Amino acid sequence: MSDVEIQSAVKKYGRFTAVDSLDLTVSGGEFVTLLGPSGCGKTTTLRMVGGFVRPTSGRIRISDEDVTDKPPQKRKVGFVFQNYALFPHMDVARNVGFGLRMANRERSEREKRVAEILSMVRLGHLSDRMPSQLSGGQQQRVALARALIIQPSVLLLDEPFGALDKQLRDHMRVELRELQRSLGISTLFVTHDQDEALSMSDRIVVMSEGKAAQLGSPSEIYERPNSKFVAEFMGHSNIFDCLVEDVSKDGASISLNGVGFFTNSPSARKGSRMTAMIRPENIEFADSGEKRGDATVAATVAGMEYLGSTVQVTLSLEAGISLVARQTNTESATGSKLRTGQNVAVRIPPEAVRLL
Amino acid sequence: MENEYSSRLGYRLLLIFTCLVITFLIAPLAILVVQSFTAESYLSFPPPSYGMRWYADVLNSADWQDSAGLSLLLACIVTPCSLAIGTMAAFALNRGPSRGRRAMYALMISPMVLPHIVLGLGIFRIALELNISDTMIAFVPAHLTITIPFVIITVGASLQSFDISMEEAAQSLGASKFGSVWYVTLPIIRPGLIAGAIFSFIISFDEFIITFFLATYSRTLPLEMFSTLMFQVKPSIAAVSSLTLAVTAGLTAILMFRGQVAGESGVIK
Ligand SMILES: Nc1ncnc2c1ncn2[C@@H]1O[C@H](COP(=O)(O)OP(=O)(O)OP(=O)(O)O)[C@@H](O)[C@H]1O
Ligand SMILES: [Mg+2]
């Protein structure tokens, strides 16, 4: 039993393909995020599920029923629009009760359900306000309540936090996720913000040019990106072309412009050119007293960037390689006490180097 | 509005110029209205004595009553038809295929700028062919040709600023396509609808040229005024003009006032 099933959906605008044979299943109260850069087809995908865009080919199924040819009003989806799309001429209660009114529910039942859902989103006291008299976060919650009151089989949200400031956005993330969990409603969420996707999702679909570039849990996507595109999009800063020099059973040695590294990444093929990714938080600074062993390389601190809880160190290696390392900003961390221009030895453990 | 950069001289010149324009526009009307209150049997300015006798005369005259009645009836039929057709046209222009949209728009509002004599002549020819001239069946569509463009413009402007995702939201909440327009779109674009209706009413009520072509025995208010003038210039014409002016000005005032109110409450953005 799946709540939403997108089966090789394609959407073409003229000769331009906005969504290219996308497959995705969301079920069992899962929170799935469509993540990708602007124009990659996230909104188009969501609107195909909502019934506002008809796929050029492929099928859309909701609650195991083929709805590809059904209009939005027959789909029972809760859609939250980026700009909320609240009805400006109706107060909060009438906005939220709209779906029940369309379903011809009795007034008494409507009032009861509206009151229930408004208290669930903590807006009970604002039920007779007009949308223009609400703050951004309150409007957001009204939009959510309005979508949820029809008890949809799936909740669709298109960048719902786009218009909120950072603090409120972080707060709403948690709030939405808690509400979604308590209702156990399958959710398809669209964002172009990696942090938002990583913190909220059960699964993430990274999209690129209308295709799913990678599908997986947040940790899979972040730690094991399957392509340079995904790695770069997830904010990894150390991505290099490299040559695989030798492969043994414990790993492989690779060379970046002549500088050797060791990796235990399983995908190495001897003699091939591949993309290597080195995660900034895994780079270690060898204590000055420590002997320079095989695993350490000499570097110069080219720049320090203070980020509050972490410090980002830009290292300059031989052969013109520039590497970014991130250190937790604690008393004991060596990296946080460096100065620009200082020579250091850095250790890059084999598990920090990934071949894509 | 005065700001730091506007020279005081320029500001004063603008003020004087504005007053001149207003005087130029208002003065003939003001003179007419003042004259309508004369107690004499001829028009003069200023009148030697004042009274309501010509208003009493007009309101008790069967000719004026009939013609005013016909004009009102016509305007009352034309207004809802104009609103319905114009609104549908505005939706079609707003939502239809984008190719040829501008040309279509220009075509549909062209009666606003075409010479009414030419329009009237054309409509008269058709009415003769169909043998319907001098009937409501000819008057109503004839008026519609010139009122509909105003509805297209006012409703079209409202639709332009209307966010279609609200309609989509309504549909995802179970409203039919028509339901989403009825419960969401129309209430939101109401200021545009009201403006279109008032324009339609005023224009139909005041219409002269095209109706002149079509009418043989029927007399709308403007036609009655015209034929009275041809015959003799009596103060009654000033009284009728003042009354017409009052109706038109009243409706226009509603229009301006509503626009402002709606704007303030944030219904139109
Ligand atoms: N109605 C349309 N006609 C033509 N092209 C369209 C239409 N709608 C979307 N597109 C194109 O399809 C592509 C995908 O659009 P979509 O809105 O799905 O992107 P998105 O991933 O949501 O981007 P964003 O993050 O900017 O919202 C874009 O290149 C866009 O220009
Ligand atoms: Mg989008």
XYZ file of C-alpha atoms and ligand atoms in Angstrom:
657
model
C 0.000 0.000 0.000
C 1.546 3.253 -1.100
C 0.144 6.708 -0.624
C 1.796 8.232 -3.664
C 3.397 6.504 -6.562
C 5.012 8.413 -9.392
C 5.664 6.006 -12.256
C 8.150 7.158 -14.884
C 6.530 10.570 -15.029
C 7.616 12.870 -17.844
C 6.612 16.477 -18.333
C 7.587 18.300 -21.485
C 6.994 21.955 -22.252
C 7.383 22.050 -25.997
C 10.788 20.536 -26.624
C 12.004 21.240 -23.117
C 11.784 18.362 -20.648
C 11.030 19.686 -17.162
C 10.657 16.261 -15.531
C 12.309 13.247 -17.067
C 11.039 9.738 -16.253
C 10.879 10.156 -12.518
C 9.962 7.258 -10.255
C 9.097 7.709 -6.622
C 6.979 6.010 -3.993
C 5.937 7.577 -0.711
C 4.111 5.507 1.843
C 3.396 4.808 5.474
C 3.654 8.323 6.863
C 7.039 8.899 5.314
C 8.510 12.366 4.870
C 10.161 12.547 1.456
C 11.898 15.646 0.161
C 12.484 16.693 -3.423
C 15.724 18.625 -3.300
C 17.509 20.335 -6.122
C 18.619 23.601 -7.661
C 16.213 26.104 -9.151
C 14.528 24.899 -12.312
C 15.254 21.200 -11.806
C 11.557 20.295 -11.887
C 10.600 20.008 -8.214
C 7.499 22.169 -8.418
C 6.458 20.530 -11.671
C 6.703 17.103 -10.020
C 4.669 18.209 -7.023
C 2.063 19.825 -9.243
C 1.744 16.624 -11.224
C 0.886 14.830 -7.997
C -1.506 17.630 -7.030
C -3.261 17.449 -10.376
C -2.368 20.909 -11.631
C 0.030 19.673 -14.283
C -0.780 16.756 -16.533
C 2.183 14.457 -17.160
C 3.227 14.107 -20.790
C 3.632 10.413 -20.046
C 3.807 8.132 -17.017
C 1.269 7.517 -14.278
C 0.457 9.058 -10.917
C -1.174 6.871 -8.275
C -2.582 8.054 -4.961
C -3.712 5.502 -2.362
C -3.154 2.771 -4.958
C -5.576 4.408 -7.350
C -4.533 5.750 -10.730
C -5.353 9.461 -10.638
C -3.385 10.538 -13.697
C -6.527 11.661 -15.479
C -8.312 13.032 -12.442
C -8.615 16.728 -11.606
C -7.236 18.066 -8.291
C -10.618 18.069 -6.532
C -10.898 14.283 -6.936
C -7.444 13.502 -5.549
C -7.672 14.224 -1.824
C -4.266 15.814 -1.599
C -3.379 18.526 0.872
C -1.416 21.151 -1.015
C 0.460 23.936 0.744
C 1.545 26.624 -1.686
C 4.739 28.594 -1.415
C 2.826 31.846 -0.930
C 0.174 30.015 1.168
C -2.631 31.117 -1.226
C -4.951 31.912 1.679
C -8.304 33.340 0.639
C -7.991 37.036 1.518
C -11.741 37.593 1.771
C -12.336 34.868 4.353
C -11.314 34.841 7.998
C -9.107 32.094 9.398
C -12.002 29.824 10.380
C -13.632 30.098 6.962
C -10.325 29.522 5.210
C -9.707 26.387 7.220
C -13.304 25.189 6.903
C -13.394 25.690 3.120
C -12.651 22.067 2.303
C -15.463 20.837 4.547
C -17.866 23.358 3.050
C -17.022 22.053 -0.415
C -17.743 18.541 0.872
C -21.177 19.771 2.066
C -20.557 18.925 5.699
C -23.014 20.143 8.318
C -22.219 23.494 9.865
C -21.942 22.050 13.385
C -19.489 19.390 12.264
C -17.507 21.988 10.338
C -17.219 24.264 13.325
C -16.098 21.425 15.558
C -13.428 20.181 13.164
C -12.152 23.696 12.439
C -11.790 24.367 16.145
C -9.963 21.061 16.624
C -7.482 21.587 13.844
C -6.886 25.222 14.752
C -6.001 24.247 18.281
C -3.700 21.597 16.871
C -1.718 24.294 15.037
C -2.101 26.581 18.066
C -4.211 29.194 16.312
C -7.490 28.704 18.161
C -7.450 32.275 19.433
C -7.111 33.771 15.942
C -10.024 32.104 14.210
C -11.795 35.336 13.295
C -8.737 37.204 12.031
C -8.354 37.943 8.334
C -5.242 36.514 6.617
C -3.805 40.015 6.115
C -3.764 40.439 9.895
C -1.551 37.392 10.476
C 2.211 37.056 10.637
C 4.042 34.893 8.122
C 4.314 31.955 10.509
C 0.635 32.178 11.413
C -0.372 32.295 7.755
C 1.776 29.240 7.226
C -0.057 27.364 9.947
C -3.439 28.382 8.577
C -2.420 27.040 5.183
C -1.333 23.812 6.820
C -4.538 23.475 8.823
C -6.621 24.180 5.735
C -4.824 21.468 3.789
C -5.026 18.938 6.621
C -8.710 19.338 7.451
C -9.803 17.326 4.419
C -7.795 14.380 5.802
C -5.773 14.013 2.621
C -3.912 10.817 1.781
C -0.796 12.851 1.169
C 0.490 16.272 2.132
C 2.309 18.222 -0.579
C 4.378 21.251 0.375
C 6.167 23.518 -2.076
C 8.946 25.430 -0.327
C 6.580 26.358 2.482
C 9.226 28.160 4.504
C 10.618 30.220 1.658
C 9.052 33.449 2.848
C 9.992 33.106 6.527
C 13.076 34.443 8.256
C 15.715 32.010 9.442
C 14.678 31.690 13.053
C 11.031 31.164 12.281
C 11.971 28.744 9.535
C 13.940 26.575 11.951
C 11.033 26.658 14.358
C 8.449 25.785 11.721
C 10.597 22.887 10.530
C 10.346 21.226 13.892
C 6.698 22.086 14.272
C 5.733 20.753 10.852
C 7.701 17.573 11.382
C 6.086 16.930 14.768
C 2.614 17.522 13.395
C 3.313 15.348 10.380
C 4.607 12.541 12.600
C 1.702 12.694 14.997
C -0.782 12.510 12.127
C 1.240 9.853 10.365
C 0.539 11.482 7.016
C 2.775 10.729 4.046
C 4.417 13.925 2.917
C 6.167 15.120 -0.198
C 8.152 18.236 0.505
C 9.962 20.509 -1.931
C 12.951 22.629 -1.068
C 16.222 23.828 -2.496
C 17.779 24.126 0.957
C 20.052 21.172 1.829
C 19.931 21.806 5.567
C 16.164 21.791 5.529
C 16.134 18.543 3.564
C 18.732 16.867 5.761
C 17.097 17.823 9.022
C 13.522 16.921 8.134
C 13.438 14.028 5.725
C 13.153 10.280 6.005
C 14.292 10.127 2.421
C 15.609 12.672 -0.019
C 15.381 12.720 -3.790
C 18.097 14.932 -5.211
C 16.904 16.164 -8.576
C 18.935 17.472 -11.454
C 17.517 18.593 -14.769
C 14.267 16.762 -14.247
C 15.860 13.467 -13.218
C 16.399 11.878 -9.842
C 20.157 12.105 -9.368
C 20.088 10.180 -6.100
C 17.498 8.766 -3.762
C 18.308 7.863 -0.198
C 18.247 8.699 3.477
C 19.781 12.012 4.539
C 22.931 10.273 5.779
C 23.323 8.293 2.561
C 22.903 11.409 0.469
C 25.298 13.427 2.554
C 27.918 10.817 3.278
C 27.795 8.781 0.119
C 26.821 11.031 -2.744
C 26.794 9.014 -5.949
C 27.923 11.787 -8.245
C 29.867 14.985 -8.378
C 26.588 16.858 -8.839
C 25.081 15.522 -5.624
C 28.299 16.053 -3.678
C 28.556 19.641 -4.831
C 24.895 20.309 -4.249
C 25.086 18.939 -0.710
C 27.731 21.523 0.008
C 30.865 19.440 -0.111
C 33.758 21.686 -0.838
C 36.636 19.287 -1.492
C 35.985 17.651 -4.814
C 38.878 16.701 -7.076
C 39.646 14.749 -10.181
C 42.109 12.012 -9.366
C 43.922 9.041 -10.808
C 43.624 5.643 -9.146
C 47.194 4.402 -8.980
C 46.865 1.129 -7.196
C 44.112 -0.993 -5.729
C 44.684 -3.466 -2.911
C 42.261 -5.392 -0.733
C 42.219 -2.713 2.019
C 41.704 0.180 -0.325
C 43.342 2.172 -3.058
C 45.984 4.793 -3.442
C 45.063 7.742 -5.545
C 46.892 10.762 -6.772
C 45.638 14.313 -6.985
C 48.064 16.205 -9.194
C 50.832 14.015 -7.858
C 49.864 14.217 -4.177
C 49.110 10.732 -2.897
C 46.137 9.788 -0.717
C 44.836 6.533 0.518
C 41.169 5.602 0.405
C 39.064 2.648 1.435
C 36.301 3.618 -0.945
C 35.137 0.361 -2.562
C 34.473 1.680 -6.042
C 38.121 2.233 -7.019
C 39.259 0.810 -10.365
C 42.960 0.744 -11.044
C 44.209 3.174 -13.665
C 40.942 5.040 -13.992
C 40.325 8.747 -13.563
C 37.679 9.334 -10.909
C 36.232 12.083 -8.739
C 37.411 12.140 -5.153
C 35.553 13.828 -2.351
C 37.188 14.651 0.962
C 34.839 15.615 3.753
C 36.032 18.766 5.563
C 35.018 17.556 9.025
C 37.132 14.382 8.694
C 40.418 16.122 8.073
C 42.562 15.954 11.189
C 45.411 18.158 12.285
C 48.444 16.268 13.505
C 49.873 17.652 16.747
C 53.121 19.450 16.180
C 55.001 16.870 18.232
C 53.729 13.974 16.172
C 55.990 12.415 13.577
C 54.989 12.933 10.011
C 53.919 9.462 8.998
C 52.626 8.054 5.780
C 49.143 9.363 6.269
C 50.068 12.986 6.877
C 50.687 15.699 4.329
C 52.300 19.075 4.725
C 50.095 22.092 4.265
C 49.997 25.812 4.840
C 47.028 27.561 6.400
C 45.769 29.873 3.670
C 42.731 31.175 5.493
C 40.584 30.812 8.567
C 36.876 31.398 8.695
C 35.151 31.626 12.023
C 31.641 30.142 11.872
C 30.679 30.043 15.527
C 30.467 26.428 16.486
C 32.993 25.443 13.850
C 36.073 26.916 12.275
C 36.724 26.451 8.616
C 40.364 26.241 7.623
C 41.486 26.621 4.036
C 44.682 24.654 3.498
C 47.089 25.008 0.681
C 48.891 21.792 -0.258
C 51.709 21.202 -2.684
C 50.873 21.085 -6.401
C 48.358 23.892 -5.976
C 45.723 21.844 -4.223
C 43.456 23.765 -1.930
C 41.581 21.841 0.752
C 38.925 22.939 3.201
C 38.908 21.452 6.684
C 36.292 22.023 9.347
C 37.020 21.742 13.030
C 34.707 21.911 15.978
C 35.446 25.081 17.832
C 36.534 23.643 21.199
C 39.437 24.302 23.562
C 41.140 21.038 22.682
C 40.780 21.128 18.906
C 44.103 21.910 17.292
C 42.518 23.304 14.156
C 40.737 26.069 15.987
C 43.988 27.568 17.240
C 45.743 27.864 13.900
C 46.887 31.071 12.332
C 47.065 32.069 8.703
C 50.415 31.308 7.160
C 51.268 28.567 9.629
C 52.684 25.286 8.342
C 50.803 22.256 9.545
C 50.663 18.524 9.042
C 47.230 17.198 8.260
C 46.060 13.640 8.409
C 43.450 12.490 5.944
C 42.075 9.132 7.081
C 41.254 6.657 4.297
C 37.554 6.679 5.215
C 37.382 10.465 4.675
C 38.216 10.046 0.997
C 35.380 8.883 -1.198
C 35.524 8.053 -4.849
C 32.433 8.968 -6.855
C 2.658 66.382 -3.390
C 5.402 68.778 -2.395
C 8.842 67.458 -1.657
C 12.249 68.970 -1.042
C 13.147 68.996 -4.702
C 10.053 70.556 -6.197
C 10.520 74.270 -6.655
C 7.864 76.385 -5.030
C 7.291 78.241 -8.282
C 6.731 75.014 -10.183
C 4.385 73.842 -7.503
C 2.332 77.029 -7.692
C 2.162 76.917 -11.461
C 0.918 73.360 -11.254
C -1.701 74.413 -8.717
C -2.920 77.277 -10.907
C -3.004 75.061 -13.964
C -4.976 72.390 -12.111
C -7.493 74.969 -10.935
C -7.888 76.237 -14.488
C -8.523 72.746 -15.813
C -11.039 72.018 -13.101
C -12.805 75.335 -13.714
C -12.861 74.642 -17.416
C -14.438 71.241 -16.803
C -16.823 72.209 -14.048
C -17.948 75.696 -15.037
C -20.334 74.754 -17.858
C -21.920 72.120 -15.660
C -22.196 74.483 -12.721
C -23.846 77.140 -14.877
C -26.288 74.568 -16.189
C -27.203 73.396 -12.717
C -27.687 76.943 -11.445
C -29.873 77.762 -14.432
C -32.059 74.743 -13.781
C -33.308 76.369 -10.582
C -34.738 79.372 -12.356
C -38.304 80.465 -11.637
C -38.636 82.102 -15.042
C -39.835 80.500 -18.270
C -36.553 81.092 -20.117
C -32.896 80.222 -19.540
C -30.610 82.933 -18.284
C -27.529 83.193 -16.159
C -27.696 84.112 -13.405
C -31.450 83.571 -13.131
C -33.393 86.587 -11.835
C -35.323 84.397 -9.377
C -35.029 80.842 -8.092
C -37.501 78.009 -7.690
C -38.124 74.315 -8.228
C -40.813 74.793 -10.857
C -38.903 73.141 -13.722
C -38.080 70.112 -11.645
C -41.777 69.767 -10.813
C -42.527 70.244 -14.480
C -40.076 67.548 -15.556
C -41.088 65.033 -12.905
C -44.757 65.412 -13.817
C -44.264 65.224 -17.560
C -45.284 61.932 -19.171
C -42.683 62.342 -21.943
C -39.810 62.738 -19.509
C -41.098 59.945 -17.305
C -41.397 57.554 -20.224
C -38.006 58.328 -21.651
C -36.301 58.146 -18.253
C -38.107 54.853 -17.643
C -36.911 53.447 -20.941
C -33.332 54.537 -20.280
C -33.398 53.011 -16.811
C -34.894 49.771 -18.085
C -32.320 49.595 -20.844
C -29.441 50.278 -18.455
C -30.801 47.681 -16.042
C -30.885 45.019 -18.756
C -27.579 46.032 -20.314
C -25.615 46.122 -17.044
C -25.928 42.449 -15.995
C -25.517 41.227 -19.588
C -22.478 43.409 -20.052
C -21.002 42.223 -16.763
C -21.560 38.557 -17.563
C -20.232 38.664 -21.117
C -17.392 41.064 -20.335
C -16.276 38.978 -17.362
C -16.252 35.803 -19.411
C -14.278 37.583 -22.122
C -11.814 38.882 -19.550
C -11.330 35.339 -18.207
C -10.827 34.021 -21.718
C -8.243 36.711 -22.457
C -6.517 36.105 -19.136
C -6.484 32.318 -19.152
C -6.657 31.409 -22.818
C -3.762 30.558 -25.110
C -1.165 33.309 -25.101
C -0.746 33.346 -28.839
C -2.795 36.135 -30.395
C -3.921 37.333 -26.977
C -2.913 40.942 -27.492
C -4.537 41.139 -30.893
C -7.701 39.621 -29.463
C -7.691 42.091 -26.598
C -7.248 45.034 -28.974
C -10.084 43.739 -31.124
C -12.435 43.305 -28.206
C -11.922 46.745 -26.712
C -11.868 48.499 -30.099
C -15.474 49.784 -29.776
C -14.105 52.190 -27.175
C -12.071 54.032 -29.767
C -14.049 53.436 -32.955
C -16.213 56.424 -33.972
C -19.653 55.744 -32.562
C -21.232 57.110 -35.739
C -19.567 54.329 -37.696
C -20.565 51.716 -35.153
C -24.099 53.074 -35.093
C -24.357 52.989 -38.834
C -23.149 49.403 -38.980
C -25.498 48.259 -36.249
C -28.360 50.147 -37.888
C -27.778 48.280 -41.162
C -27.880 44.932 -39.392
C -30.957 45.883 -37.389
C -32.733 46.884 -40.575
C -31.858 43.585 -42.220
C -33.150 41.688 -39.220
C -36.147 43.964 -38.949
C -35.534 44.640 -35.273
C -34.684 48.339 -35.259
C -36.541 50.422 -32.711
C -36.865 47.425 -30.356
C -35.087 46.349 -27.194
C -33.695 43.443 -29.191
C -31.644 46.001 -31.100
C -30.956 48.491 -28.294
C -29.520 45.999 -25.803
C -26.870 44.407 -28.055
C -26.052 47.819 -29.495
C -25.323 49.181 -26.040
C -23.429 46.029 -25.137
C -20.925 46.585 -27.938
C -19.772 49.759 -26.232
C -20.167 48.741 -22.580
C -18.462 45.325 -22.731
C -14.986 46.776 -23.409
C -15.169 48.652 -20.103
C -15.936 45.430 -18.243
C -13.111 43.665 -20.064
C -10.719 46.370 -18.947
C -11.796 46.614 -15.303
C -12.233 42.879 -14.722
C -9.136 42.119 -16.791
C -7.078 44.415 -14.574
C -8.364 42.653 -11.457
C -7.619 39.249 -12.927
C -4.126 40.354 -13.850
C -3.273 40.852 -10.200
C -5.198 37.789 -9.054
C -2.975 34.957 -7.877
C -4.198 31.834 -9.645
C -2.786 29.580 -6.936
C -5.778 30.584 -4.800
C -8.044 28.954 -7.348
C -5.804 25.893 -7.327
C -5.921 25.818 -3.544
C -9.716 25.837 -3.684
C -9.676 22.984 -6.180
C -7.325 20.878 -4.114
C -9.771 21.405 -1.233
C -12.562 19.860 -3.257
C -14.077 22.814 -5.118
C -15.016 22.218 -8.735
C -13.461 24.447 -11.360
C -16.610 26.562 -11.374
C -16.816 26.449 -7.576
C -13.283 27.752 -7.222
C -14.129 30.718 -9.449
C -17.442 31.332 -7.699
C -16.248 31.118 -4.095
C -12.755 32.491 -4.492
C -11.996 34.355 -7.696
C -15.173 36.394 -8.103
C -15.274 37.666 -4.502
C -11.638 38.669 -4.745
C -12.027 40.536 -8.033
C -15.263 42.152 -6.848
C -13.929 45.725 -7.047
C -13.297 45.165 -10.754
C -16.763 43.692 -11.227
C -18.415 46.627 -9.476
C -16.430 49.116 -11.515
C -17.387 47.312 -14.729
C -21.061 47.280 -13.731
C -21.133 50.977 -12.895
C -19.360 51.907 -16.109
C -21.821 49.792 -18.067
C -24.796 51.412 -16.376
C -23.605 54.974 -16.849
C -22.588 54.440 -20.455
C -25.842 52.745 -21.385
C -27.873 55.378 -19.549
C -26.072 58.219 -21.359
C -25.737 56.597 -24.777
C -26.961 58.780 -27.606
C -25.384 58.220 -31.017
C -26.021 54.522 -31.608
C -29.482 54.642 -30.047
C -30.266 57.614 -32.306
C -29.653 55.441 -35.359
C -31.817 52.613 -34.106
C -34.763 54.483 -32.620
C -37.771 55.519 -34.654
C -40.478 56.166 -32.095
C -38.718 54.995 -28.917
C -37.261 57.763 -26.795
C -34.464 57.172 -24.350
C -33.628 60.045 -22.043
C -30.761 61.400 -24.173
C -32.943 61.155 -27.281
C -35.782 63.003 -25.561
C -33.359 65.702 -24.447
C -32.042 66.049 -27.948
C -35.444 66.336 -29.579
C -36.618 68.812 -26.939
C -33.570 70.923 -27.666
C -34.254 70.809 -31.392
C -37.719 72.068 -30.738
C -37.172 74.727 -28.105
C -34.727 75.604 -25.360
C -36.668 75.560 -22.115
C -35.324 75.440 -18.542
C -36.757 71.926 -18.277
C -33.771 70.704 -20.286
C -31.456 72.147 -17.638
C -33.425 70.374 -14.928
C -33.221 67.032 -16.743
C -29.527 67.507 -17.392
C -28.939 68.245 -13.729
C -30.818 65.131 -12.688
C -28.866 62.963 -15.128
C -25.694 64.548 -13.906
C -26.643 63.733 -10.313
C -27.218 60.056 -11.132
C -23.984 59.752 -13.079
C -21.938 61.659 -10.530
C -23.443 59.613 -7.717
C -22.508 56.321 -9.356
C -19.032 57.601 -10.178
C -18.596 58.630 -6.570
C -19.515 55.105 -5.465
C -16.978 53.792 -7.922
C -14.165 55.961 -6.592
C -15.108 55.368 -2.990
C -15.393 51.593 -3.367
C -12.095 51.418 -5.175
C -10.428 53.167 -2.292
C -12.106 51.081 0.385
C -11.317 47.844 -1.362
C -7.733 48.967 -1.866
C -7.323 49.732 1.820
C -8.706 46.449 3.069
C -6.126 44.700 0.959
C -8.568 42.801 -1.196
C -6.989 44.154 -4.336
C -3.257 44.405 -4.331
N 4.261 26.354 -17.798
C 5.538 26.200 -18.191
N 5.903 26.402 -19.467
C 7.181 26.238 -19.855
N 8.188 25.870 -19.048
C 7.896 25.654 -17.766
C 6.565 25.795 -17.265
N 6.569 25.509 -15.946
C 7.845 25.204 -15.642
N 8.643 25.279 -16.726
C 10.085 24.993 -16.772
O 10.305 23.733 -16.212
C 11.480 23.740 -15.413
C 11.179 23.209 -14.048
O 10.354 24.127 -13.376
P 9.953 23.951 -11.869
O 9.040 25.070 -11.532
O 9.458 22.580 -11.656
O 11.333 24.156 -11.155
P 11.680 24.078 -9.610
O 12.585 22.929 -9.424
O 10.448 24.115 -8.795
O 12.513 25.405 -9.415
P 12.465 26.494 -8.231
O 13.354 25.990 -7.156
O 13.042 27.713 -8.888
O 11.048 26.661 -7.819
C 12.001 25.154 -15.416
O 13.110 25.237 -16.276
C 10.857 25.973 -15.924
O 11.328 27.051 -16.684
Mg 9.526 25.589 -7.525
